Amino acid sequence: MKVLRWICILLFMMVTLVPFVWLILSSFKTNQELFSAPFALPDKWMIENYEKVLTSHPIPHYFLNSTFIAIVSTLIGVVLATLVSYAFMYSFKFKAGWLLIITFGIFIPTNAFIVPYYFIVNWLGFYDTLFGVALVYAGVSLPLCILIVKTYMDSIQKELLEASFIDGAGVHRSFISVILPISYPGMTTASIFLIITAWNELLFASLLTQSEGTRTLQVAIRFFLSTFSANYPVAFAAMVIAVIPTIVIYSLLSEKIISGLTAGAVK
Amino acid sequence: MKKKWIGGAVSLLLVLCLVISGCSSKNSETAGGEAASDEKQVDLTLLSSWSTDTERGKALQTVVENFNKKNENKIKVNVDINPDWPALQQKVKTMIAAGQTPDIFNYNFNPNDLSRQKSGKLLNLTEYMDDAWKSRFTEQDLQAMTVDGELTSIPFEKAGILFYYNKDLFAKAGIEAFPTTWDEFFDVCEKLKDAGITPISLMTADDAWHATNAFSYLAASLGGTSVFDAGKSLDTPEVVKAAEYMKKLFGYTTADALGGNYSVSSNNFLTGSTAMIIDGPWLIGSISEELSPSIAVAASPTFGDGKVQPGFTVTDTYTPWSLGKTNSKEKEEAAVDFLKYMTSEESSKIFTLEGSILLSTKLTLTEEETTQAGPILGEYIKTNSEAPESIVNLVRNLKPAAASKLPALIEGMMFDRYTPEQFVKQLQAANQ
């Protein structure tokens, strides 16, 4: 049984880690080497690829832009998702219908929002601003965030809320002092989901920004893979740099993500 | 506990307010700042996918800098680059749909997709087309850009697609010259294959560019340069025959051609893994110094039956420039001034010699200038300029539905899911 478990773990690791190891190894090759010997170790480790990434474009600036967008969109998304989820702890008219409308957003393809989002962001005066992109990310991810936080809040014993009312707390006090502190794992899961989505997103970042000052890291990576010139190893080096924060965040908070996602599964 | 949470919430709200006000002020500063810094200066934004990492991007930068210098304190063109061409095209269409047409932008002209021209958001340049500017273009090119009597785009890039081949690999297989007929071409492929060399780079992903170049050359060789004319059915014996030849040609390509994209296919040639590729002049900038002496370009073979003249070319579509309509006459005139400068003799020379871009605009190069351009580009310009007739690549004439179906159809034919006849019938059906 133990052997079978290890075989499964190793197989899974191969599926998930091999592409990443290949990406790292390829980021140290020359373009020619990549195509002539794609699975071999680099003949000469091309540290220059990383130097080129960091020197040919203001990557640290794009890095900061992506960080700002990820943080702001996460703040907006999680605050709104938490407030909405808390409201759903109470009974009100057409509650099931409202929930259906909100979660329906998950099933609408993102591409369908392109023109309306562009129009609204422009109308608000947020075109080519980092905040405009963050606002859109928060909006696009909101249905799923609500679902995550709401699922977690559903697992909270209703008696706890009733007890706080008996102790004299109102709706707001109960939210701040009772529900919010224990909803932390659900909020963390939603935050990580939002951060990773915002960090990796390309379509809206490319649509809603224009100038170099608002360019994100994902848009910048495309500079190494343009239509007329593709330097894959340098692009891979940029991808390795871009993927580091995601890995670090996930490694540090993986337990919270799992507990947040599994909350409410067993009551 | 309560105070802590209220404090946290208030701080969060303040941060959000600061962010919103900060971002909003950035916008108003940009808009107002332009007017405040210099009331006479007109700022224009040009959207382009030509990053300055590429030859064409550097050439564009030079032209824009030259123009800005000549119009100092009057007009300033700012270039915003999005290197992802399909994403940029999507963005331009979105901007037009949202009524925020970019000041200056370029796109792939497709007679079957005139959504931009018919949006009513592009500036009609007819009134600005004076004799001097008109003389920079051929009447045929200007006619091609005229839709419903309005000239909303200016012909710019119209690159001939040629056959690049690796002379060293040809020599290794005992081949002395580039074939002039398709029968000889397939013999050459066989010889290269026998010598352990993969004859040609092809691809099927995205617009299947290298494969459709071959297909277009074959179809035109069989049916003449009118074979893809607008309104004509694709389901003809000549196009079916061309599909049969294309299938045969896939027997001489790399294993990664099926599903491979432009980069995979071009890199196979650029790393010396294949002996031939059919591509435009932009490939020259990617040829390494070591490989450069081995590379030559040639015109397409024909079937020698007079259906096409030897030396004919398949071309990429027009990649014209357009201007967004604006309420400001000053801005409109400034944008037109820039287009005029961009298509001038001076700028055309920069684009061709420094950016390896073959243009629709008239350009006379001296023998010395052609030589200075480098052996491959020099040969390219010469071969392209001598072309007696041309035809636009099939994929650039397809309707969006047919273009998006093309990769799956080619792959289906290669995996014997469709016969060449079925391939053509399905393509025609998608193109209705």
XYZ file of C-alpha atoms in Angstrom:
699
model
C 0.000 0.000 0.000
C 2.844 2.315 0.985
C 4.645 1.547 -2.294
C 1.517 2.310 -4.293
C 1.148 5.610 -2.476
C 4.722 6.542 -3.294
C 4.268 5.567 -6.929
C 1.209 7.826 -7.093
C 3.099 10.693 -5.435
C 6.063 10.265 -7.786
C 3.822 10.123 -10.847
C 2.021 13.265 -9.730
C 5.342 14.994 -9.039
C 6.539 14.068 -12.511
C 3.448 15.563 -14.109
C 3.679 18.778 -12.100
C 7.404 19.246 -11.602
C 8.917 18.071 -14.895
C 7.523 20.994 -16.934
C 8.772 23.425 -14.303
C 12.244 21.866 -14.146
C 12.308 21.900 -17.965
C 11.373 25.592 -17.900
C 14.210 26.378 -15.483
C 16.790 24.345 -17.437
C 15.661 25.847 -20.752
C 15.994 29.346 -19.340
C 19.756 28.746 -19.158
C 20.137 27.624 -22.796
C 20.680 29.432 -26.070
C 17.806 29.559 -28.566
C 19.714 27.191 -30.847
C 20.403 24.717 -28.044
C 16.773 24.770 -26.995
C 15.645 23.568 -30.406
C 18.521 21.184 -31.127
C 18.574 19.471 -27.699
C 15.380 20.411 -25.857
C 15.737 17.826 -23.070
C 19.511 17.973 -22.498
C 21.273 19.938 -19.791
C 22.624 23.300 -21.003
C 26.122 23.089 -22.520
C 26.966 26.438 -21.039
C 24.715 27.887 -18.353
C 23.532 31.162 -19.878
C 23.212 33.471 -16.875
C 23.156 36.201 -19.549
C 19.499 35.306 -20.264
C 18.547 36.514 -16.790
C 20.782 39.567 -17.169
C 19.039 40.385 -20.443
C 15.618 40.111 -18.826
C 16.595 42.452 -16.023
C 18.484 44.968 -18.143
C 16.649 45.198 -21.490
C 13.322 46.200 -19.938
C 12.465 47.827 -16.588
C 11.372 44.486 -15.128
C 11.582 45.641 -11.459
C 9.102 48.411 -12.321
C 6.719 45.936 -14.002
C 7.163 43.657 -11.005
C 6.004 46.467 -8.716
C 3.046 47.203 -11.010
C 1.944 43.562 -10.892
C 2.372 43.532 -7.097
C 0.278 46.693 -6.707
C -2.498 45.307 -8.915
C -2.472 41.947 -7.109
C -2.690 43.580 -3.657
C -5.350 46.160 -4.517
C -7.567 43.715 -6.430
C -7.265 41.251 -3.558
C -8.218 43.897 -0.988
C -11.263 44.996 -2.962
C -12.330 41.454 -3.865
C -11.967 39.979 -0.390
C -13.619 42.898 1.413
C -16.632 42.749 -0.922
C -16.816 38.941 -0.900
C -16.738 38.892 2.914
C -19.484 41.489 3.248
C -21.711 39.714 0.716
C -21.092 36.325 2.308
C -21.974 37.701 5.732
C -25.249 39.037 4.362
C -26.060 35.541 3.135
C -25.852 34.254 6.715
C -29.196 35.966 7.280
C -32.563 35.251 5.743
C -33.986 37.762 3.323
C -36.357 37.827 0.365
C -35.220 36.026 -2.796
C -31.985 34.937 -1.075
C -31.596 31.865 -3.320
C -32.277 33.972 -6.407
C -29.663 36.575 -5.448
C -27.117 33.865 -4.815
C -27.879 32.338 -8.197
C -27.422 35.701 -9.929
C -24.118 36.363 -8.162
C -22.621 32.935 -8.760
C -23.875 32.869 -12.337
C -20.943 35.177 -13.102
C -18.603 32.201 -12.763
C -20.080 30.597 -15.866
C -19.826 33.634 -18.157
C -16.662 33.500 -20.311
C -14.271 36.353 -19.489
C -13.976 37.294 -23.166
C -17.631 38.340 -23.134
C -16.706 41.182 -20.776
C -13.992 42.717 -22.942
C -15.959 45.536 -24.568
C -18.167 46.408 -21.535
C -15.198 46.436 -19.174
C -13.136 48.560 -21.540
C -16.029 50.993 -21.899
C -16.743 51.219 -18.150
C -13.090 51.581 -17.150
C -12.670 54.315 -19.746
C -15.837 56.061 -18.634
C -14.645 56.002 -15.024
C -11.374 57.579 -16.138
C -9.340 54.569 -15.027
C -8.009 53.563 -18.460
C -4.239 53.055 -18.411
C -4.134 53.108 -14.617
C -3.125 50.285 -12.336
C -6.259 50.803 -10.275
C -8.465 50.253 -13.344
C -6.891 46.844 -13.942
C -7.154 45.944 -10.248
C -10.819 46.934 -10.202
C -11.563 44.679 -13.173
C -9.679 41.734 -11.662
C -11.651 42.136 -8.445
C -14.912 42.283 -10.417
C -14.137 39.279 -12.597
C -13.089 37.148 -9.616
C -15.831 38.321 -7.254
C -18.395 35.541 -7.928
C -15.883 32.801 -7.191
C -14.531 34.668 -4.139
C -18.048 35.039 -2.782
C -18.615 31.342 -3.299
C -15.390 30.476 -1.430
C -15.994 32.807 1.521
C -19.706 31.986 1.692
C -18.976 28.249 1.726
C -16.639 28.826 4.644
C -19.115 31.013 6.531
C -21.797 28.345 5.996
C -19.657 26.013 8.086
C -19.826 28.413 11.074
C -22.349 27.302 13.681
C -25.403 29.583 13.579
C -25.551 29.301 17.379
C -22.416 31.428 17.558
C -24.192 34.284 15.812
C -27.267 33.824 17.995
C -25.089 33.851 21.126
C -23.523 37.158 20.094
C -27.000 38.665 19.636
C -28.061 37.383 23.070
C -24.922 39.065 24.478
C -26.175 42.332 23.023
C -24.122 42.591 19.847
C -25.764 44.052 16.761
C -25.349 42.979 13.149
C -22.142 44.984 12.662
C -20.592 44.094 15.994
C -21.318 40.390 15.397
C -19.642 40.637 12.009
C -16.545 42.431 13.264
C -16.059 40.625 16.542
C -17.376 37.140 15.875
C -17.683 36.199 12.207
C -14.705 38.023 10.710
C -12.018 36.560 13.004
C -13.153 32.989 12.438
C -13.654 33.443 8.674
C -9.940 34.024 8.270
C -9.161 30.690 6.457
C -11.938 31.277 3.890
C -10.773 34.846 3.299
C -7.173 33.668 2.955
C -8.177 31.109 0.324
C -10.069 33.766 -1.633
C -7.096 36.149 -1.272
C -4.626 33.630 -2.614
C -6.927 32.778 -5.479
C -7.220 36.490 -6.296
C -3.505 37.200 -5.951
C -2.557 34.317 -8.249
C -5.239 35.235 -10.804
C -4.201 38.896 -10.792
C -0.520 38.006 -11.024
C -0.904 35.698 -14.021
C -3.562 37.571 -15.999
C -2.674 38.885 -19.457
C -5.837 39.702 -21.434
C -7.190 42.610 -19.371
C -3.709 43.849 -18.476
C -2.975 44.169 -22.147
C -6.392 45.662 -22.958
C -6.662 48.215 -20.178
C -3.116 49.538 -20.048
C -1.198 51.310 -22.737
C 1.864 53.138 -21.498
C 5.102 51.670 -20.239
C 4.399 53.065 -16.772
C 1.410 50.785 -16.272
C 2.752 47.658 -17.951
C 2.538 44.437 -15.936
C 5.048 41.620 -15.752
C 2.898 39.265 -17.854
C 2.611 41.833 -20.650
C 6.374 42.422 -20.468
C 7.103 38.715 -20.982
C 5.444 38.975 -24.393
C 8.266 41.324 -25.449
C 10.543 38.295 -25.660
C 8.009 36.360 -27.741
C 6.849 38.905 -30.276
C 5.501 38.036 -33.718
C 8.735 38.935 -35.470
C 11.304 37.692 -32.985
C 11.075 34.964 -30.377
C 13.863 34.353 -27.900
C 12.448 31.482 -25.895
C 15.246 31.024 -23.314
C 15.099 34.725 -22.394
C 11.293 34.538 -22.240
C 11.616 31.449 -20.029
C 14.009 33.349 -17.750
C 11.385 36.094 -17.446
C 8.734 33.455 -16.711
C 10.880 31.918 -13.963
C 11.243 35.351 -12.373
C 7.492 35.954 -12.727
C 6.497 32.635 -11.212
C 8.632 32.935 -8.047
C 6.146 35.062 -6.017
C 3.290 32.676 -6.833
C 5.311 29.698 -5.632
C 6.419 31.484 -2.470
C 2.870 32.570 -1.605
C 1.465 29.139 -2.258
C 4.223 27.399 -0.290
C 3.711 29.654 2.714
C -0.070 29.484 2.723
C -0.898 26.101 1.164
C -2.393 24.750 4.416
C -4.761 27.717 4.637
C -5.855 27.223 1.027
C -6.675 23.562 1.628
C -8.529 24.238 4.897
C -10.446 27.089 3.270
C -11.444 25.017 0.274
C -12.479 21.962 2.307
C -14.410 23.936 4.917
C -18.071 23.064 4.878
C -17.404 19.845 2.978
C -18.224 17.833 6.107
C -20.613 19.331 8.587
C -10.984 44.217 19.720
C -13.719 46.449 18.324
C -11.409 49.452 18.086
C -8.788 47.349 16.355
C -11.210 46.214 13.666
C -12.749 49.641 13.174
C -9.257 51.100 12.918
C -8.347 48.452 10.356
C -11.462 49.115 8.312
C -10.909 52.885 8.377
C -7.262 52.439 7.316
C -8.329 50.180 4.474
C -10.904 52.708 3.337
C -8.304 55.478 3.457
C -5.842 53.406 1.451
C -8.520 52.730 -1.161
C -9.481 56.405 -1.316
C -5.832 57.378 -1.735
C -5.355 54.781 -4.446
C -8.480 55.884 -6.301
C -7.652 59.560 -6.010
C -4.012 58.858 -6.908
C -4.955 56.913 -10.007
C -7.632 59.380 -11.040
C -5.284 62.308 -10.602
C -2.751 60.508 -12.747
C -5.284 60.520 -15.532
C -6.280 64.132 -15.102
C -2.639 65.136 -14.830
C -1.955 63.467 -18.139
C -4.887 65.106 -19.826
C -4.491 68.483 -18.267
C -0.725 68.387 -18.156
C -0.488 68.128 -21.890
C -2.449 71.297 -22.316
C -0.657 73.092 -19.532
C 2.898 72.202 -20.551
C 2.581 73.556 -24.057
C -0.739 74.666 -25.440
C 0.389 74.360 -29.048
C 1.774 70.835 -28.831
C -0.484 68.076 -30.096
C 0.113 64.687 -28.521
C -0.643 61.593 -30.566
C -0.537 57.973 -29.540
C 0.554 55.328 -31.985
C -0.265 51.704 -31.171
C 2.217 49.200 -32.504
C 3.368 45.630 -31.929
C 6.872 46.376 -33.155
C 8.970 46.211 -30.024
C 12.353 47.900 -30.084
C 13.953 44.463 -29.697
C 13.195 43.943 -33.395
C 14.690 45.594 -36.484
C 11.315 47.004 -37.541
C 10.695 48.341 -34.044
C 14.024 50.174 -34.097
C 13.227 51.586 -37.547
C 9.833 52.824 -36.351
C 11.468 54.408 -33.335
C 13.951 56.216 -35.601
C 11.159 57.522 -37.843
C 9.075 58.690 -34.871
C 12.102 60.385 -33.281
C 12.906 62.122 -36.569
C 9.316 63.334 -36.886
C 9.159 64.537 -33.271
C 12.434 66.397 -33.754
C 11.177 68.120 -36.899
C 7.952 69.106 -35.132
C 9.403 69.990 -31.758
C 6.885 71.769 -29.503
C 4.206 71.314 -32.170
C 3.462 67.612 -32.489
C 4.651 64.705 -30.378
C 3.995 61.089 -31.351
C 4.170 58.612 -28.473
C 4.581 54.959 -29.370
C 2.811 52.426 -27.156
C 3.942 48.917 -27.828
C 2.079 45.701 -27.286
C 4.273 43.001 -28.850
C 1.426 40.498 -28.988
C -0.060 41.202 -32.445
C -3.336 39.246 -32.032
C -3.861 40.856 -28.593
C -3.191 44.285 -30.085
C -5.686 43.660 -32.872
C -8.274 42.584 -30.328
C -7.551 45.747 -28.356
C -7.942 47.988 -31.401
C -11.288 46.360 -32.268
C -12.428 46.800 -28.666
C -11.354 50.446 -28.658
C -13.266 51.063 -31.876
C -16.354 49.303 -30.486
C -16.153 51.422 -27.326
C -15.812 54.642 -29.333
C -12.200 55.233 -28.284
C -10.443 54.631 -31.588
C -6.651 54.930 -31.258
C -5.033 57.990 -32.839
C -2.762 55.933 -35.127
C -2.719 52.151 -35.544
C -2.020 49.426 -38.088
C -3.784 46.165 -38.839
C -3.942 43.283 -41.317
C -6.234 44.226 -44.170
C -8.775 41.519 -44.952
C -11.374 42.171 -47.679
C -13.641 39.689 -45.896
C -13.477 41.521 -42.572
C -14.161 45.225 -43.094
C -15.523 45.783 -39.589
C -12.966 48.533 -38.861
C -13.584 50.402 -42.093
C -17.359 50.126 -41.751
C -17.389 51.217 -38.094
C -17.521 54.875 -39.121
C -14.793 55.614 -36.554
C -11.864 55.851 -38.989
C -10.812 59.116 -40.559
C -11.497 59.397 -44.286
C -8.163 60.480 -45.753
C -9.467 61.277 -49.245
C -9.432 65.067 -48.723
C -5.788 64.921 -47.564
C -4.676 62.813 -50.510
C -3.025 65.590 -52.568
C -0.998 64.849 -55.687
C 2.328 64.759 -53.860
C 1.126 62.200 -51.340
C -0.781 60.239 -53.976
C 2.377 59.883 -56.027
C 3.925 57.812 -53.231
C 1.518 54.915 -53.910
C 0.268 52.912 -56.856
C -3.324 53.512 -57.949
C -3.995 49.778 -57.438
C -2.934 49.926 -53.753
C -5.019 53.029 -53.061
C -8.012 51.383 -54.731
C -7.559 48.290 -52.594
C -7.740 50.425 -49.435
C -10.839 52.315 -50.571
C -14.015 50.949 -49.004
C -17.423 52.423 -49.880
C -15.686 55.364 -51.541
C -13.694 56.261 -48.427
C -9.947 55.947 -48.091
C -9.743 55.023 -44.402
C -6.355 53.291 -44.530
C -3.025 54.106 -46.053
C -1.204 51.259 -47.822
C 2.065 50.587 -46.053
C 3.600 47.164 -45.699
C 3.030 44.632 -48.429
C 5.738 42.076 -48.089
C 6.520 39.546 -50.752
C 7.053 36.065 -49.345
C 10.058 34.225 -50.707
C 11.815 30.884 -50.373
C 14.785 30.982 -47.982
C 17.195 28.104 -48.363
C 20.346 26.921 -46.664
C 23.080 26.678 -49.314
C 25.320 24.520 -47.104
C 22.593 21.931 -46.516
C 21.760 21.974 -50.224
C 25.435 21.365 -51.044
C 25.581 18.524 -48.519
C 22.745 16.817 -50.402
C 24.476 17.445 -53.726
C 22.030 20.132 -54.897
C 23.604 22.971 -56.838
C 20.769 25.407 -57.483
C 17.322 26.247 -56.205
C 14.666 24.419 -58.255
C 12.645 26.352 -60.797
C 9.788 23.855 -61.241
C 7.682 22.089 -58.622
C 8.753 18.672 -59.953
C 12.361 19.664 -59.376
C 11.353 21.061 -55.983
C 9.989 17.721 -54.801
C 13.103 15.970 -56.210
C 15.199 18.350 -54.116
C 13.092 17.490 -51.058
C 13.692 13.797 -51.710
C 17.459 14.325 -52.085
C 17.606 16.326 -48.865
C 15.619 13.659 -47.044
C 17.965 10.954 -48.351
C 20.897 12.977 -47.050
C 19.298 12.999 -43.557
C 18.263 16.644 -43.806
C 14.702 17.786 -43.088
C 13.769 19.684 -46.257
C 11.297 22.344 -45.125
C 9.863 24.147 -42.086
C 6.076 24.053 -41.842
C 3.546 24.699 -39.087
C -0.169 24.342 -38.451
C -0.884 26.455 -35.346
C -2.401 29.970 -35.358
C -2.594 31.050 -39.010
C -0.477 28.084 -40.222
C 1.628 30.780 -41.863
C 4.476 28.782 -43.375
C 2.112 26.030 -44.526
C -0.355 28.450 -46.096
C 2.491 30.217 -47.870
C 3.336 26.887 -49.519
C -0.344 26.193 -50.181
C -0.877 29.634 -51.734
C 2.191 29.230 -53.951
C 1.004 25.809 -55.084
C -2.581 26.952 -55.719
C -1.422 30.016 -57.675
C 1.030 27.892 -59.679
C -1.860 25.610 -60.645
C -4.663 28.138 -61.091
C -2.989 31.503 -61.657
C -2.814 34.533 -59.384
C -6.591 34.998 -59.533
C -7.238 31.649 -57.873
C -8.303 33.238 -54.538
C -10.065 36.282 -56.000
C -12.890 37.680 -53.889
C -16.232 36.039 -54.666
C -14.574 33.021 -56.254
C -15.232 29.599 -54.708
C -12.255 27.849 -53.169
C -13.686 24.515 -54.172
C -11.937 24.216 -57.518
C -9.847 21.367 -58.988
C -6.733 23.569 -58.776
C -7.151 24.234 -55.058
C -7.861 20.537 -54.407
C -4.688 19.642 -56.332
C -2.757 22.230 -54.280
C -4.068 20.577 -51.097
C -2.776 17.224 -52.384
C 0.656 18.754 -52.954
C 0.592 20.384 -49.517
C -0.130 17.020 -47.958
C 2.853 15.620 -49.860
C 4.996 18.523 -48.634
C 4.157 17.718 -45.004
C 5.981 14.439 -45.600
C 9.168 16.497 -45.869
C 8.859 18.554 -42.714
C 9.686 18.231 -39.028
C 7.717 16.136 -36.557
C 6.727 19.239 -34.614
C 5.120 20.917 -37.643
C 1.704 19.542 -36.692
C 0.668 21.787 -33.826
C 3.832 23.892 -34.080
C 3.567 27.680 -34.251
C 5.541 30.331 -36.144
C 8.396 30.373 -33.626
C 8.846 26.604 -33.676
C 8.825 26.480 -37.448
C 11.126 29.461 -38.006
C 13.535 28.330 -35.301
C 13.858 24.956 -37.041
C 15.200 26.817 -40.053
C 17.209 29.365 -38.064
C 19.029 26.641 -36.130
C 19.922 24.780 -39.331
C 17.523 21.901 -38.632
C 15.658 22.395 -41.901
C 16.885 23.423 -45.338
C 14.026 25.699 -46.457
C 11.318 27.993 -45.213
C 8.815 30.224 -47.006
C 8.597 33.514 -45.169
C 8.715 37.296 -45.319
C 11.643 39.718 -44.998
C 11.189 40.038 -41.222
C 12.919 36.663 -40.852
C 16.218 38.245 -41.941
C 16.580 40.023 -38.602
C 16.505 36.675 -36.807
C 19.231 35.022 -38.903
C 22.391 34.673 -36.807
C 25.727 35.976 -38.023
C 27.094 32.425 -38.255
C 24.164 31.196 -40.343
C 23.897 34.301 -42.514
C 26.567 33.342 -45.162
C 24.723 30.033 -45.784
C 21.342 31.607 -46.472
C 19.971 32.670 -49.843
C 16.516 33.585 -51.103
C 14.741 32.559 -54.281
C 11.460 32.996 -56.075
C 8.946 30.183 -56.193
C 9.062 27.272 -58.595
C 6.237 27.023 -61.138
C 4.742 24.133 -63.054
C 6.218 25.605 -66.195
C 2.830 25.629 -67.913
C 2.437 29.388 -68.160
C -0.331 29.610 -65.558
C 1.911 32.032 -63.667
C 4.983 33.925 -64.722
C 8.296 32.754 -63.276
C 9.315 34.959 -60.367
C 5.737 35.613 -59.196
C 5.238 36.076 -55.465
C 2.757 35.320 -52.752
C 2.531 38.372 -50.532
C 1.392 39.021 -47.030
C -1.720 41.126 -46.909
C -1.534 44.885 -46.771
C -0.725 46.070 -43.271
C -2.031 49.615 -43.619
C -2.169 52.445 -41.086
C -5.365 54.172 -40.057
C -6.313 57.180 -37.962
C -9.134 57.448 -35.492
C -11.715 60.182 -36.105
C -11.322 63.104 -33.738
C -13.240 66.291 -32.981
C -10.017 68.303 -32.986
C -9.044 69.519 -36.464
C -5.562 70.289 -35.134
C -5.095 66.722 -33.955
C -6.472 65.342 -37.210
C -4.024 67.394 -39.262
C -1.129 66.446 -36.992
C -1.918 62.743 -37.403
C -2.129 63.133 -41.190
C 1.215 64.973 -41.144
C 2.727 62.019 -39.370
C 1.300 59.521 -41.882
C 2.676 61.645 -44.718
C 6.097 61.647 -43.078
C 5.889 57.931 -42.402
C 5.267 57.185 -46.076
C 7.830 59.695 -47.380
C 10.892 58.618 -49.380
C 13.116 59.371 -46.373
C 11.136 57.202 -43.954
C 10.523 54.443 -46.497
C 14.288 54.086 -46.863
C 14.675 53.726 -43.092
C 11.884 51.157 -42.879
C 13.256 49.091 -45.762
C 16.982 49.269 -45.145
C 17.017 49.320 -41.339
C 13.759 47.553 -40.586
C 13.722 44.980 -43.416
C 10.159 46.032 -44.219
C 9.036 45.910 -47.826
C 6.538 48.677 -48.437
C 3.726 49.599 -50.768
C 5.186 53.084 -51.078
C 7.404 53.825 -54.035
C 11.090 53.614 -53.242
C 14.129 53.896 -55.439
C 17.286 52.421 -54.020
C 20.718 52.837 -55.515
C 22.870 49.772 -56.168
C 25.084 50.930 -53.318
C 22.182 51.195 -50.878
C 20.946 47.723 -51.799
C 24.419 46.304 -51.270
C 24.744 48.113 -47.950
C 21.487 46.509 -46.809
C 23.365 43.213 -46.547
C 23.512 40.255 -48.914
C 20.242 38.605 -47.882
C 18.110 41.763 -47.714
C 19.719 43.065 -50.926
C 18.879 39.821 -52.717
C 15.421 39.873 -51.167
C 14.651 43.405 -52.346
C 15.903 42.547 -55.838
C 13.921 39.295 -56.147
C 10.791 40.903 -54.712
C 10.998 43.963 -56.940
C 11.373 41.803 -60.052
C 8.156 39.871 -59.371
C 5.949 40.140 -62.473
C 2.736 39.339 -60.570
C 1.589 38.480 -57.086
C -1.197 36.984 -55.022
C -2.073 37.541 -51.347
C -1.667 34.535 -49.032
C -4.924 32.594 -48.727
C -5.190 32.958 -44.958
C -5.294 36.749 -45.244
C -8.357 36.517 -47.498
C -10.370 34.097 -45.390
C -13.304 35.143 -43.269
C -12.535 34.968 -39.520
C -14.524 31.712 -39.115
C -12.615 29.972 -41.915
C -9.258 31.350 -40.728
C -9.820 29.983 -37.224
C -10.852 26.584 -38.620
C -7.871 26.306 -40.969
C -5.306 24.792 -38.514
C -7.710 22.001 -37.512
C -8.548 21.328 -41.156
C -4.888 21.057 -42.188
C -4.159 18.776 -39.242
C -7.258 16.725 -40.080
C -6.010 16.251 -43.628
C -2.545 15.246 -42.397
C -4.068 12.655 -40.044
C -6.206 11.328 -42.940
C -9.440 12.411 -41.315
C -10.192 14.404 -44.462
C -9.211 13.859 -48.064
C -7.864 16.926 -49.921
C -11.312 17.261 -51.527
C -13.020 17.264 -48.125
C -10.441 19.710 -46.780
C -11.228 22.208 -49.539
C -15.003 21.675 -49.282
C -14.928 22.296 -45.517
C -12.746 25.370 -45.945
C -15.136 26.744 -48.549
C -18.133 26.017 -46.304
C -16.503 27.866 -43.382
C -15.689 30.773 -45.676
C -19.282 31.345 -46.796
